[in-house]
């Protein structure tokens, strides 16, 4: 079954990292993928997202018409910064794999959710 691993953090923390700290953190992320890719637990798909100031949010506006605003609310500290798709036997296994993600500046939490299958 597929699970979405949503990586949350404050992207302002990420952009404040020194080049050396950013390189160190990216090395940790690369090592994480090198650990799990050969096991078949990383499914195709996933993406690192651009910072929140590049986002737009679409909501229902006046008379049910779409209202597009600069996205997400500014008071949010943590936003989704990346998505990794996992292929696991169950939610517990997906959570155990997610628990090995290198949490650091700009990546402070990981949420795991089963992916809906529509047939």
MMTF fields as JSON, N, C-alpha, C and O atoms, coordinates in Angstrom:
{
  "mmtfVersion": "1.0.0",
  "mmtfProducer": "UNKNOWN",
  "numBonds": 475,
  "numAtoms": 476,
  "numGroups": 119,
  "numChains": 1,
  "numModels": 1,
  "chainsPerModel": [1],
  "groupsPerChain": [119],
  "chainIdList": ["A"],
  "bondAtomList": [4, 2, 8, 6, 12, 10, 16, 14, 20, 18, 24, 22, 28, 26, 32, 30, 36, 34, 40, 38, 44, 42, 48, 46, 52, 50, 56, 54, 60, 58, 64, 62, 68, 66, 72, 70, 76, 74, 80, 78, 84, 82, 88, 86, 92, 90, 96, 94, 100, 98, 104, 102, 108, 106, 112, 110, 116, 114, 120, 118, 124, 122, 128, 126, 132, 130, 136, 134, 140, 138, 144, 142, 148, 146, 152, 150, 156, 154, 160, 158, 164, 162, 168, 166, 172, 170, 176, 174, 180, 178, 184, 182, 188, 186, 192, 190, 196, 194, 200, 198, 204, 202, 208, 206, 212, 210, 216, 214, 220, 218, 224, 222, 228, 226, 232, 230, 236, 234, 240, 238, 244, 242, 248, 246, 252, 250, 256, 254, 260, 258, 264, 262, 268, 266, 272, 270, 276, 274, 280, 278, 284, 282, 288, 286, 292, 290, 296, 294, 300, 298, 304, 302, 308, 306, 312, 310, 316, 314, 320, 318, 324, 322, 328, 326, 332, 330, 336, 334, 340, 338, 344, 342, 348, 346, 352, 350, 356, 354, 360, 358, 364, 362, 368, 366, 372, 370, 376, 374, 380, 378, 384, 382, 388, 386, 392, 390, 396, 394, 400, 398, 404, 402, 408, 406, 412, 410, 416, 414, 420, 418, 424, 422, 428, 426, 432, 430, 436, 434, 440, 438, 444, 442, 448, 446, 452, 450, 456, 454, 460, 458, 464, 462, 468, 466, 472, 470],
  "bondOrderList": [1, 1, 1, 1, 1, 1, 1, 1, 1, 1, 1, 1, 1, 1, 1, 1, 1, 1, 1, 1, 1, 1, 1, 1, 1, 1, 1, 1, 1, 1, 1, 1, 1, 1, 1, 1, 1, 1, 1, 1, 1, 1, 1, 1, 1, 1, 1, 1, 1, 1, 1, 1, 1, 1, 1, 1, 1, 1, 1, 1, 1, 1, 1, 1, 1, 1, 1, 1, 1, 1, 1, 1, 1, 1, 1, 1, 1, 1, 1, 1, 1, 1, 1, 1, 1, 1, 1, 1, 1, 1, 1, 1, 1, 1, 1, 1, 1, 1, 1, 1, 1, 1, 1, 1, 1, 1, 1, 1, 1, 1, 1, 1, 1, 1, 1, 1, 1, 1],
  "groupList": [{"groupName": "UNK", "atomNameList": ["N", "CA", "C", "O"], "elementList": ["N", "C", "C", "O"], "formalChargeList": [0, 0, 0, 0], "bondAtomList": [1, 0, 2, 1, 3, 2], "bondOrderList": [1, 1, 2], "singleLetterCode": "X", "chemCompType": "L-PEPTIDE LINKING"}],
  "groupTypeList": [0, 0, 0, 0, 0, 0, 0, 0, 0, 0, 0, 0, 0, 0, 0, 0, 0, 0, 0, 0, 0, 0, 0, 0, 0, 0, 0, 0, 0, 0, 0, 0, 0, 0, 0, 0, 0, 0, 0, 0, 0, 0, 0, 0, 0, 0, 0, 0, 0, 0, 0, 0, 0, 0, 0, 0, 0, 0, 0, 0, 0, 0, 0, 0, 0, 0, 0, 0, 0, 0, 0, 0, 0, 0, 0, 0, 0, 0, 0, 0, 0, 0, 0, 0, 0, 0, 0, 0, 0, 0, 0, 0, 0, 0, 0, 0, 0, 0, 0, 0, 0, 0, 0, 0, 0, 0, 0, 0, 0, 0, 0, 0, 0, 0, 0, 0, 0, 0, 0],
  "groupIdList": [1, 2, 3, 4, 5, 6, 7, 8, 9, 10, 11, 12, 13, 14, 15, 16, 17, 18, 19, 20, 21, 22, 23, 24, 25, 26, 27, 28, 29, 30, 31, 32, 33, 34, 35, 36, 37, 38, 39, 40, 41, 42, 43, 44, 45, 46, 47, 48, 49, 50, 51, 52, 53, 54, 55, 56, 57, 58, 59, 60, 61, 62, 63, 64, 65, 66, 67, 68, 69, 70, 71, 72, 73, 74, 75, 76, 77, 78, 79, 80, 81, 82, 83, 84, 85, 86, 87, 88, 89, 90, 91, 92, 93, 94, 95, 96, 97, 98, 99, 100, 101, 102, 103, 104, 105, 106, 107, 108, 109, 110, 111, 112, 113, 114, 115, 116, 117, 118, 119],
  "secStructList": [7, 3, 3, 3, 3, 3, 3, 3, 3, 7, 2, 2, 2, 2, 2, 6, 1, 7, 2, 2, 2, 2, 2, 2, 2, 2, 2, 2, 2, 2, 2, 2, 2, 2, 2, 2, 2, 6, 6, 6, 7, 3, 3, 3, 3, 3, 3, 3, 7, 7, 7, 4, 4, 4, 7, 3, 3, 3, 3, 3, 7, 4, 4, 4, 7, 3, 3, 3, 3, 3, 1, 1, 7, 6, 6, 7, 1, 7, 3, 3, 3, 3, 3, 3, 3, 3, 3, 7, 1, 1, 2, 2, 2, 2, 2, 2, 2, 2, 6, 6, 1, 7, 7, 5, 6, 6, 5, 7, 3, 3, 3, 3, 3, 3, 7, 7, 7, 7, 7],
  "xCoordList": [0.846, 0.0, 0.886, 1.977, 0.406, 1.188, 0.792, -0.371, 1.802, 1.65, 2.363, 3.446, 1.756, 2.396, 3.093, 2.475, 4.365, 5.141, 5.266, 5.994, 4.545, 4.513, 5.542, 5.484, 6.472, 7.543, 7.215, 7.141, 7.02, 6.643, 7.835, 8.773, 7.789, 8.805, 8.566, 7.614, 9.438, 9.397, 10.425, 11.629, 9.951, 10.881, 11.783, 12.818, 11.393, 12.271, 13.504, 14.58, 13.354, 14.524, 15.474, 16.694, 14.895, 15.711, 16.536, 17.738, 15.874, 16.586, 17.607, 18.493, 17.495, 18.449, 19.695, 20.645, 19.7, 20.855, 22.076, 21.96, 23.229, 24.469, 24.646, 24.076, 25.423, 25.652, 26.209, 25.834, 27.095, 27.672, 26.602, 26.561, 25.734, 24.667, 23.646, 23.15, 23.335, 22.409, 23.012, 22.316, 24.285, 24.946, 24.958, 24.736, 25.216, 25.22, 23.839, 23.72, 22.808, 21.449, 21.054, 20.419, 21.419, 21.108, 21.854, 21.349, 23.045, 23.777, 23.012, 22.923, 22.46, 21.669, 20.431, 20.07, 19.786, 18.61, 19.022, 18.331, 20.124, 20.614, 20.906, 20.58, 21.513, 21.802, 20.519, 20.464, 19.483, 18.194, 17.653, 17.224, 17.672, 17.19, 18.065, 17.544, 19.368, 20.274, 19.982, 20.149, 19.547, 19.2, 17.93, 17.882, 16.898, 15.579, 15.283, 14.458, 15.924, 15.65, 15.865, 15.001, 16.989, 17.201, 16.205, 16.074, 15.509, 14.571, 13.225, 12.4, 13.002, 11.722, 10.656, 9.493, 11.022, 10.042, 9.754, 8.766, 10.602, 10.349, 9.624, 10.187, 8.38, 7.592, 7.935, 8.487, 7.605, 7.79, 6.932, 5.827, 7.452, 6.701, 7.261, 8.113, 6.773, 7.242, 7.864, 8.191, 8.025, 8.574, 8.992, 8.383, 10.054, 10.41, 9.673, 9.677, 9.045, 8.219, 8.965, 9.834, 8.618, 9.176, 8.666, 7.679, 9.31, 8.879, 7.435, 6.867, 6.868, 5.453, 5.112, 3.974, 6.077, 5.75, 5.532, 5.159, 5.759, 5.472, 4.112, 3.692, 3.419, 2.164, 0.952, 0.983, -0.099, -1.414, -2.407, -2.251, -3.424, -4.469, -5.793, -6.135, -6.534, -7.849, -8.894, -8.845, -9.845, -10.945, -12.252, -12.252, -13.349, -14.649, -14.813, -14.652, -15.135, -15.316, -16.771, -17.668, -16.992, -18.331, -19.138, -18.649, -20.374, -21.306, -20.744, -21.079, -19.896, -19.355, -18.258, -17.766, -17.873, -16.814, -15.446, -15.28, -14.466, -13.137, -12.505, -12.613, -11.845, -11.087, -9.632, -9.337, -8.748, -7.334, -6.58, -6.671, -5.831, -5.036, -3.611, -3.325, -2.719, -1.366, -1.475, -2.184, -0.765, -1.053, -0.095, 0.769, -0.063, -0.836, -0.827, -0.049, -1.686, -1.777, -0.413, 0.357, -0.115, 1.196, 1.484, 2.644, 0.44, 0.693, 1.114, 1.526, 1.017, 1.483, 3.004, 3.71, 3.486, 4.931, 5.412, 6.466, 4.649, 5.042, 4.149, 2.925, 4.78, 4.057, 4.659, 5.75, 3.952, 4.484, 5.579, 5.351, 6.764, 7.897, 8.27, 8.947, 7.828, 8.142, 7.193, 6.592, 7.074, 6.255, 7.099, 7.707, 7.129, 7.805, 6.767, 6.048, 6.692, 5.747, 6.442, 7.518, 5.81, 6.341, 5.479, 4.275, 6.084, 5.377, 5.648, 6.757, 4.624, 4.809, 3.665, 2.606, 3.898, 2.879, 1.734, 0.585, 2.047, 1.011, 1.48, 2.624, 0.578, 0.871, 1.999, 2.8, 2.071, 3.141, 4.509, 5.444, 4.63, 5.913, 6.241, 7.384, 5.258, 5.476, 5.93, 6.816, 5.324, 5.708, 7.125, 7.871, 7.503, 8.872, 9.896, 10.952, 9.589, 10.492, 10.539, 11.614, 9.38, 9.33, 10.099, 10.663, 10.118, 10.817, 12.326, 13.027, 12.839, 14.275, 14.646, 15.827, 13.649, 13.908, 14.744, 14.483, 15.738, 16.583, 15.86, 15.867, 15.245, 14.561, 15.604, 16.524, 15.454, 16.414, 15.754, 14.549, 16.531, 16.005, 15.235, 15.741, 14.025, 13.203, 12.473, 11.638, 12.78, 12.11, 11.871, 12.626, 10.829, 10.644, 9.627, 9.527, 8.865, 7.857, 7.581, 7.734, 7.171, 6.794, 5.437, 5.232, 4.53, 3.211, 3.104, 3.54, 2.532, 2.355, 0.868, 0.155, 0.405, -1.007, -1.147, -0.41, -2.092, -2.385, -2.928, -3.636, -2.587, -3.061, -4.353, -4.435, -5.351, -6.634, -6.447, -5.794, -7.023, -7.001, -8.397, -9.375, -8.476, -9.761, -9.722, -8.818, -10.7, -10.746, -11.883, -12.084],
  "yCoordList": [-1.18, 0.0, 1.237, 1.234, 2.292, 3.525, 4.472, 4.568, 5.164, 6.16, 7.429, 7.375, 8.565, 9.853, 10.295, 10.377, 10.575, 11.103, 12.609, 13.051, 13.381, 14.836, 15.434, 15.194, 16.201, 16.77, 18.228, 19.042, 18.544, 19.879, 20.624, 20.022, 21.927, 22.749, 24.213, 24.584, 25.024, 26.464, 26.747, 26.701, 27.041, 27.238, 28.457, 28.581, 29.353, 30.488, 30.009, 30.59, 28.937, 28.349, 27.756, 27.878, 27.114, 26.49, 27.554, 27.387, 28.651, 29.685, 30.43, 31.095, 30.328, 30.986, 30.132, 30.609, 28.892, 28.031, 28.561, 29.129, 28.369, 28.695, 27.683, 26.594, 28.023, 27.048, 25.722, 24.661, 25.768, 24.534, 23.712, 22.491, 24.364, 23.652, 23.079, 21.97, 23.828, 23.331, 22.104, 21.116, 22.169, 21.041, 19.817, 18.693, 20.037, 18.932, 18.293, 17.068, 19.107, 18.584, 17.845, 16.793, 18.381, 17.698, 16.363, 15.412, 16.29, 15.025, 14.01, 12.836, 14.469, 13.577, 13.073, 11.902, 13.953, 13.555, 12.547, 11.55, 12.798, 11.861, 10.496, 9.465, 10.492, 9.231, 8.504, 7.275, 9.262, 8.648, 7.923, 6.773, 8.592, 7.955, 6.762, 5.734, 6.875, 5.758, 4.557, 3.413, 4.809, 3.723, 3.008, 1.778, 3.766, 3.183, 2.835, 1.957, 3.489, 3.213, 1.74, 1.15, 1.123, -0.284, -1.265, -2.389, -0.872, -1.769, -1.843, -2.702, -0.946, -0.9, -0.139, -0.142, 0.51, 1.229, 2.637, 3.25, 3.161, 4.467, 4.218, 3.627, 4.669, 4.502, 5.636, 6.661, 5.44, 6.525, 7.707, 7.541, 8.875, 10.075, 10.776, 10.245, 11.963, 12.795, 14.05, 14.109, 15.053, 16.317, 17.192, 17.174, 17.964, 19.054, 20.273, 20.53, 21.022, 22.151, 23.474, 23.617, 24.427, 25.774, 26.434, 25.965, 27.513, 28.181, 28.679, 28.857, 28.895, 29.282, 30.562, 30.728, 31.486, 32.749, 32.582, 33.542, 31.382, 31.115, 30.452, 30.219, 30.144, 29.388, 30.284, 31.48, 29.687, 30.314, 29.334, 28.119, 29.87, 29.046, 29.38, 30.549, 28.342, 28.525, 28.059, 26.931, 28.946, 28.635, 29.079, 29.793, 28.644, 29.118, 30.552, 30.872, 31.413, 32.828, 33.232, 32.426, 34.47, 35.037, 34.283, 34.008, 33.956, 33.263, 31.945, 31.521, 31.308, 30.016, 30.08, 29.043, 31.268, 31.42, 31.229, 31.56, 30.704, 30.52, 31.859, 32.841, 31.876, 33.048, 32.597, 31.672, 33.247, 32.885, 33.929, 35.128, 33.448, 34.339, 33.826, 32.683, 34.698, 34.231, 33.158, 33.317, 32.06, 30.932, 30.72, 31.591, 29.813, 29.586, 30.788, 31.725, 30.746, 31.862, 32.208, 31.319, 33.483, 33.921, 33.539, 33.372, 33.399, 33.073, 31.619, 31.252, 30.797, 29.419, 29.405, 30.094, 28.617, 28.472, 27.283, 27.345, 26.198, 25.002, 24.811, 24.915, 24.534, 24.234, 22.956, 22.541, 22.345, 21.16, 21.62, 22.458, 21.064, 21.432, 20.356, 20.629, 19.124, 18.03, 16.878, 16.76, 16.03, 14.827, 13.67, 13.768, 12.585, 11.366, 10.253, 10.088, 9.501, 8.399, 7.123, 6.778, 6.424, 5.171, 4.004, 4.155, 2.862, 1.611, 0.704, 0.194, 0.499, -0.242, -1.223, -1.11, -2.181, -3.177, -2.6, -3.012, -1.638, -1.043, 0.311, 0.712, 1.003, 2.339, 2.323, 3.256, 1.272, 1.185, 1.136, 1.801, 0.355, 0.296, 1.651, 2.101, 2.306, 3.629, 4.633, 5.45, 4.568, 5.478, 5.187, 6.113, 3.904, 3.558, 4.103, 4.594, 4.018, 4.557, 6.081, 6.678, 6.703, 8.162, 8.654, 9.748, 7.847, 8.237, 8.318, 8.867, 7.781, 7.849, 9.087, 9.329, 9.871, 11.089, 12.059, 12.197, 12.73, 13.651, 14.968, 15.895, 15.042, 16.272, 17.309, 17.025, 18.512, 19.589, 20.907, 20.949, 21.976, 23.291, 23.211, 22.688, 23.725, 23.715, 22.41, 22.328, 21.371, 20.075, 19.535, 18.692, 20.018, 19.737, 18.65, 18.217, 18.196, 17.167, 16.392, 16.91, 15.141, 14.296, 13.674, 13.14, 13.755, 13.129, 12.036, 12.225, 10.903, 9.801, 9.522, 9.395, 9.427, 9.138, 8.094, 8.115, 7.181, 6.232, 7.002, 7.999, 6.525, 7.136, 6.432, 5.203, 7.22, 6.67, 6.022, 6.578, 4.854, 4.147, 4.235, 3.792, 4.811, 4.912, 3.966, 4.031, 3.102, 2.127, 2.431, 1.722],
  "zCoordList": [0.0, 0.0, 0.0, 0.571, -0.647, -0.681, 0.44, 0.831, 0.938, 1.994, 1.563, 0.981, 1.85, 1.585, 2.863, 3.924, 2.751, 3.867, 3.626, 2.738, 4.43, 4.286, 5.239, 6.445, 4.712, 5.523, 5.785, 4.864, 7.059, 7.486, 8.045, 8.569, 7.928, 8.554, 8.261, 7.574, 8.788, 8.555, 7.468, 7.722, 6.25, 5.144, 5.35, 4.695, 6.258, 6.572, 7.323, 7.184, 8.131, 8.79, 7.755, 7.87, 6.745, 5.698, 4.964, 4.759, 4.573, 3.811, 4.665, 4.128, 5.995, 6.885, 7.15, 7.77, 6.692, 6.922, 6.176, 5.09, 6.77, 6.067, 4.935, 4.995, 3.906, 2.832, 3.348, 2.849, 4.336, 4.889, 5.606, 5.454, 6.386, 7.09, 6.11, 6.306, 5.06, 4.046, 3.346, 3.117, 3.014, 2.361, 3.285, 2.833, 4.577, 5.538, 5.629, 5.634, 5.7, 5.793, 4.514, 4.581, 3.362, 2.104, 2.012, 1.416, 2.595, 2.638, 3.485, 3.126, 4.616, 5.462, 4.72, 4.835, 3.964, 3.18, 2.102, 1.893, 1.427, 0.403, 1.016, 0.428, 2.183, 2.87, 3.246, 3.201, 3.62, 3.943, 2.711, 2.806, 1.553, 0.326, -0.047, -0.479, 0.11, -0.189, 0.703, 0.279, 1.933, 2.854, 2.418, 2.416, 2.047, 1.821, 0.366, 0.115, -0.602, -2.015, -2.375, -3.023, -1.976, -2.359, -1.734, -2.219, -0.685, -0.022, -0.737, -0.425, -1.695, -2.387, -1.619, -2.021, -0.529, 0.295, -0.226, 0.179, -1.119, -1.722, -3.038, -3.96, -3.124, -4.342, -5.304, -4.903, -6.563, -7.528, -7.103, -6.586, -7.326, -7.003, -5.79, -5.077, -5.571, -4.486, -5.06, -6.245, -4.212, -4.687, -3.524, -2.454, -3.761, -2.849, -3.367, -4.571, -2.485, -2.893, -2.745, -1.885, -3.587, -3.492, -2.208, -1.64, -1.732, -0.501, -0.569, -1.646, 0.608, 0.726, -0.007, -0.446, -0.157, -0.815, -2.319, -2.994, -2.853, -4.264, -4.45, -5.583, -3.358, -3.42, -3.629, -3.342, -4.128, -4.216, -3.614, -3.738, -2.962, -2.361, -3.025, -3.201, -3.392, -4.003, -3.007, -2.517, -2.711, -1.798, -2.456, -3.46, -1.872, -2.335, -1.887, -0.709, -2.836, -2.535, -2.614, -2.369, -2.954, -3.049, -4.103, -5.199, -3.753, -4.653, -5.185, -6.291, -4.398, -4.796, -5.841, -6.288, -6.23, -7.222, -6.567, -5.393, -7.302, -6.727, -6.353, -7.088, -5.2, -4.753, -4.602, -3.846, -5.312, -5.293, -4.485, -4.748, -3.495, -2.656, -2.585, -2.939, -2.12, -1.859, -0.799, 0.194, -1.018, -0.182, 0.909, 1.008, 1.698, 2.923, 3.857, 3.679, 4.837, 5.779, 6.345, 6.707, 6.423, 6.897, 8.341, 8.717, 9.153, 10.552, 10.762, 11.862, 9.734, 9.844, 9.973, 9.237, 10.907, 11.031, 10.229, 9.595, 10.248, 9.523, 8.303, 8.382, 7.195, 5.97, 5.377, 5.767, 4.447, 3.777, 2.827, 1.955, 3.005, 2.165, 1.165, 0.174, 1.423, 0.505, 0.762, 1.83, -0.253, -0.17, -0.698, -1.763, 0.054, -0.386, -0.361, 0.625, -1.433, -1.496, -1.039, -1.529, -0.092, 0.44, 0.005, -0.2, -0.133, -0.411, 0.78, 0.935, 1.631, 2.886, 3.096, 2.479, 3.973, 4.274, 5.09, 4.933, 5.97, 6.816, 7.335, 7.122, 8.016, 8.526, 9.549, 9.602, 10.362, 11.361, 10.69, 11.135, 9.625, 8.913, 8.296, 8.371, 7.689, 7.096, 8.161, 7.91, 9.344, 10.43, 10.914, 11.232, 10.972, 11.388, 10.392, 10.792, 9.105, 8.09, 8.192, 8.137, 8.341, 8.46, 9.687, 9.675, 10.735, 11.967, 11.771, 12.621, 10.665, 10.405, 9.582, 9.331, 9.163, 8.385, 9.23, 10.425, 8.644, 9.414, 9.733, 8.923, 10.903, 11.317, 11.7, 12.467, 11.163, 11.406, 11.022, 10.773, 10.974, 10.61, 9.301, 8.308, 9.301, 8.102, 7.855, 6.953, 8.656, 8.519, 9.924, 10.409, 10.567, 11.988, 12.299, 13.447, 11.3, 11.551, 10.27, 9.164, 10.444, 9.316, 9.647, 10.737, 8.697, 8.848, 7.796, 6.66, 8.159, 7.227, 7.089, 8.084, 5.842, 5.586, 4.493, 3.507, 4.667, 3.582, 2.37, 2.519, 1.182, -0.045, -0.46, -0.448, -0.822, -1.268, -2.638, -3.521, -2.795, -4.069, -4.673, -4.071, -5.867, -6.563, -7.755, -8.588, -7.821, -8.925, -9.847, -10.833]
}
